[in-house]
Every structure is written in C-alpha cells, then in structure tokens.
Short mmCIF file of C-alpha atoms in Angstrom, two decimals:
data_model
loop_
_atom_site.label_atom_id
_atom_site.label_comp_id
_atom_site.label_asym_id
_atom_site.label_seq_id
_atom_site.Cartn_x
_atom_site.Cartn_y
_atom_site.Cartn_z
CA GLY A 5 87.29 124.07 103.40
CA LYS A 6 85.20 122.44 100.71
CA MET A 7 88.22 120.66 99.29
CA LEU A 8 89.04 119.00 102.60
CA LYS A 9 85.41 117.98 102.95
CA ASP A 10 85.47 116.47 99.45
CA ALA A 11 88.70 114.61 100.24
CA ARG A 12 87.16 113.23 103.42
CA ARG A 13 84.02 112.22 101.56
CA MET A 14 86.05 110.50 98.85
CA LEU A 15 88.00 108.52 101.45
CA GLN A 16 84.82 107.53 103.32
CA ASP A 17 83.34 106.30 100.03
CA ALA A 18 86.53 104.39 99.22
CA ILE A 19 86.46 102.72 102.65
CA SER A 20 82.77 101.78 102.32
CA LEU A 21 83.35 100.29 98.88
CA ALA A 22 86.40 98.30 100.03
CA VAL A 23 84.59 96.96 103.11
CA LYS A 24 81.59 95.92 101.04
CA TRP A 25 83.55 94.15 98.30
CA HIS A 26 86.23 92.47 100.42
CA ARG A 27 83.69 91.28 102.99
CA PRO A 28 83.63 87.54 102.15
CA GLU A 29 87.43 87.28 102.01
CA ASP A 30 89.92 86.42 104.75
CA ARG A 31 93.63 87.13 104.85
CA LYS A 32 95.91 84.16 104.27
CA GLY A 33 97.61 82.77 107.36
CA GLN A 34 96.29 82.12 110.83
CA ILE A 35 97.39 82.64 114.40
CA ASN A 36 95.73 80.37 116.97
CA GLY A 37 93.46 79.16 114.19
CA ILE A 38 92.11 82.66 113.50
CA SER A 39 92.34 84.45 110.16
CA LEU A 40 91.69 88.17 109.95
CA PRO A 41 89.13 89.62 107.55
CA TYR A 42 90.85 90.73 104.33
CA ILE A 43 89.82 94.34 104.86
CA ILE A 44 92.45 94.72 107.59
CA HIS A 45 95.11 94.71 104.86
CA PRO A 46 93.92 97.74 102.84
CA PHE A 47 93.51 99.62 106.13
CA GLN A 48 97.12 98.84 107.07
CA VAL A 49 98.40 99.88 103.64
CA MET A 50 96.41 103.12 103.84
CA ARG A 51 97.75 103.80 107.31
CA SER A 52 101.36 103.32 106.19
CA VAL A 53 100.93 105.73 103.27
CA TRP A 54 99.32 108.26 105.63
CA SER A 55 101.96 107.86 108.37
CA TRP A 56 104.79 108.28 105.84
CA GLY A 57 103.33 111.68 104.92
CA ALA A 58 102.20 110.65 101.42
CA GLY A 59 98.51 110.75 102.28
CA THR A 60 96.29 112.62 99.83
CA ASP A 61 92.68 111.94 98.85
CA VAL A 62 94.05 110.07 95.82
CA THR A 63 96.71 107.95 97.55
CA LEU A 64 94.55 107.06 100.55
CA SER A 65 91.52 106.12 98.45
CA ALA A 66 93.67 104.11 96.05
CA SER A 67 95.39 102.38 99.02
CA MET A 68 92.02 101.35 100.38
CA LEU A 69 90.93 99.94 97.02
CA HIS A 70 94.28 98.66 95.72
CA ASP A 71 93.13 95.02 95.56
CA VAL A 72 89.50 95.33 94.45
CA LEU A 73 90.08 95.08 90.70
CA GLU A 74 92.30 92.05 91.28
CA ASN A 75 90.16 90.25 93.87
CA THR A 76 86.55 91.20 93.06
CA THR A 77 84.27 91.75 90.05
CA LEU A 78 84.34 95.54 90.47
CA THR A 79 85.46 97.32 87.30
CA TYR A 80 87.57 100.38 86.60
CA TYR A 81 84.35 102.23 85.70
CA ASP A 82 82.81 101.40 89.07
CA LEU A 83 85.87 102.90 90.76
CA ASP A 84 85.97 105.95 88.51
CA GLY A 85 82.39 106.69 89.56
CA VAL A 86 83.23 106.58 93.27
CA ILE A 87 86.79 107.91 93.65
CA GLY A 88 87.38 109.68 90.33
CA GLU A 89 89.66 109.07 87.40
CA GLU A 90 93.03 109.89 89.00
CA ALA A 91 92.66 107.46 91.92
CA ALA A 92 91.01 104.81 89.73
CA LYS A 93 94.01 104.94 87.37
CA VAL A 94 96.37 104.35 90.31
CA VAL A 95 94.33 101.30 91.34
CA GLN A 96 94.54 100.06 87.76
CA GLU A 97 98.34 100.39 87.85
CA LEU A 98 98.35 98.32 91.05
CA THR A 99 96.25 95.54 89.51
CA TYR A 100 98.19 92.45 88.52
CA GLU A 101 96.55 90.38 85.83
CA GLY A 102 99.21 87.95 84.65
CA ASP A 103 100.26 84.49 85.81
CA LYS A 104 103.06 83.69 88.29
CA ASP A 105 105.75 83.92 85.58
CA ALA A 106 104.85 87.48 84.59
CA LYS A 107 105.07 88.79 88.17
CA LYS A 108 108.71 89.82 87.75
CA GLU A 109 107.79 91.96 84.74
CA TYR A 110 104.95 93.50 86.76
CA MET A 111 107.38 94.46 89.55
CA LYS A 112 109.52 96.24 86.95
CA THR A 113 106.58 98.45 85.89
CA PHE A 114 107.02 100.48 89.09
CA ARG A 115 110.13 102.12 87.60
CA SER A 116 107.82 103.98 85.26
CA SER A 117 104.45 103.90 87.07
CA SER A 118 102.90 106.91 88.75
CA ILE A 119 104.79 107.80 91.91
CA GLU A 120 101.53 107.15 93.81
CA ALA A 121 101.32 103.55 92.58
CA LEU A 122 104.97 102.99 93.56
CA ILE A 123 104.43 104.28 97.10
CA ILE A 124 101.26 102.23 97.63
CA LYS A 125 102.90 99.09 96.22
CA VAL A 126 105.83 99.46 98.64
CA ALA A 127 103.35 99.80 101.54
CA ASP A 128 101.46 96.76 100.24
CA ARG A 129 104.56 94.58 99.96
CA ILE A 130 105.88 95.65 103.37
CA ASN A 131 102.55 94.82 105.02
CA ASN A 132 102.48 91.40 103.34
CA VAL A 133 106.06 90.67 104.41
CA GLN A 134 105.21 91.62 108.01
CA ASP A 135 102.22 89.27 107.91
CA PHE A 136 104.37 86.43 106.55
CA MET A 137 106.95 87.03 109.29
CA THR A 138 104.20 86.08 111.73
CA THR A 139 102.34 83.37 109.81
CA LYS A 140 104.98 81.88 107.48
CA PRO A 141 108.42 82.98 108.74
CA ASP A 142 110.25 80.59 106.39
CA TYR A 143 108.64 82.25 103.37
CA ALA A 144 108.94 85.91 104.44
CA GLN A 145 112.50 86.48 103.15
CA LYS A 146 111.76 84.80 99.82
CA TYR A 147 108.64 86.92 99.40
CA PHE A 148 110.61 90.07 100.25
CA ASP A 149 113.32 89.13 97.70
CA LYS A 150 110.71 88.68 94.96
CA ALA A 151 110.09 92.42 95.19
CA LYS A 152 113.72 93.38 94.55
CA ASP A 153 112.76 95.25 91.37
CA LEU A 154 110.10 97.17 93.29
CA PHE A 155 112.51 98.21 96.05
CA ASP A 156 115.17 99.10 93.45
CA ALA A 157 112.56 101.35 91.83
CA LEU A 158 111.89 102.97 95.21
CA LEU A 159 115.57 103.82 95.73
CA PHE A 160 115.97 104.86 92.10
CA ARG A 161 112.98 107.24 92.32
CA LYS A 162 113.59 108.63 95.80
CA SER A 163 114.21 112.14 94.44
CA GLU A 164 110.82 112.06 92.65
CA ILE A 165 109.13 111.25 95.96
CA GLU A 166 111.09 114.11 97.59
CA GLU A 167 109.92 116.55 94.90
CA LYS A 168 106.28 115.61 95.27
CA TYR A 169 105.93 114.75 98.98
CA GLY A 170 109.04 116.18 100.63
CA VAL A 171 112.35 114.86 101.93
CA THR A 172 110.93 113.52 105.21
CA THR A 173 108.30 111.42 103.45
CA ALA A 174 110.83 109.93 101.04
CA GLN A 175 113.11 109.06 103.95
CA ASN A 176 110.21 107.57 105.97
CA ILE A 177 109.41 105.20 103.11
CA VAL A 178 113.03 104.13 102.62
CA ASP A 179 113.40 103.69 106.40
CA SER A 180 110.36 101.39 106.50
CA TYR A 181 111.86 99.30 103.72
CA LEU A 182 115.25 99.11 105.46
CA SER A 183 113.70 98.25 108.83
CA VAL A 184 111.85 95.29 107.29
CA GLU A 185 115.14 94.15 105.78
CA VAL A 186 116.74 94.25 109.25
CA SER A 187 113.76 92.49 110.89
CA LEU A 188 114.05 89.66 108.37
CA LYS A 189 117.76 89.22 109.20
CA ILE A 190 116.93 89.06 112.92
CA LEU A 191 114.13 86.56 112.25
CA GLU A 192 116.53 84.39 110.28
CA GLU A 193 119.15 84.49 113.06
CA ASN A 194 116.55 83.56 115.68
CA ASN A 195 115.23 80.68 113.59
CA LYS A 196 118.75 79.29 113.18
CA GLY A 197 119.41 79.32 116.92
#
C-alpha cells in the first residue's frame, strides 16, 4: 500500500527532524545526577497516542514534533514542508507562546482545538506528570491540577474521540488520565507516611 508507505515515510521524517532539532536539549529533572535527552519525551508522547489507538500519520508525526515550534527556531513553514499542512497545523495548536499568566487561557483552547491536538496534549501532560512524580514528587500534583481545563475538555469531548477513533480509544485515554490521578493520590499518601 502506497498510503501506508507514505505514512511511514512521513513519520520517519518527523522523527529525524525532532531528533536533529531537540539534540542539544535535556529533559528537566535528574535521577542519580543523570538527565535524559529531551527527545525521549516526544517519543513517549508518540507512543502513548499510538498505544491508545489514536495513531495516524498526522497524530504520530505531530506528537513527535509537538515541542519544536516552542523550543527551537524551526518555523511552521519548515514543518509544513516535511509533514504537510494538516500535521503542521496540529503542532501549531500545541505551541504555547504566552507568559505564565496566559497558560490557563491556553489550556482552555483545547475545548475547541482539533481533536488531534487535544489527544496529543493529554499525552504530553500525562508524560510530564509521570516525570515529575519521579523527579519532583512535591510538584507533580500541582502540575497535574494546572491542567484541569485540559482534562475537563477531554471528558467533555469524549464522544468526539469515540466518533473519530472508536470507543476503545476514547476509554483508553480517559483510563490513562484516571490512573495518573490515582497514582498521584498514592504518592501523596506514601509521602505523608
């Protein structure tokens, strides 16, 4: 199938571009004095989207590149040339360009964003929360709570995800969100004890 080949090619190109442009960066937070290369994060986000059953050439490529417009000097036009307009637009929706105070407004945009941007953003936030649970456990819950508007949008738009990606996928995403919520409660209990 030519289409499958094109989708694979698009994803390979997205991965190559992400690896190249995120190369000098490290993830925040260390364990035993070691930070991971930043690129591990887009891979984890992409893998979540894929494992939920929401993986398409567009969502996987946009997952891989979701931080490049925010963190590098790559432009929308650079992306458009590599992964096409649809995926580039999703990356643009995922790009936050305000200051700390405007972040709440940004989280609210996912009520009306593309369903793809919503799904990727949920994967992104969950991966970040999981990292904080390891590296900054005291901050993890606060960081999770800051995304309340995002998670509200997820629950509010569950039927849209069902229509586009199926009931199982929608449930997988909600389950991931709920399991992080439970993990944070357990972490809090353990830290009290």
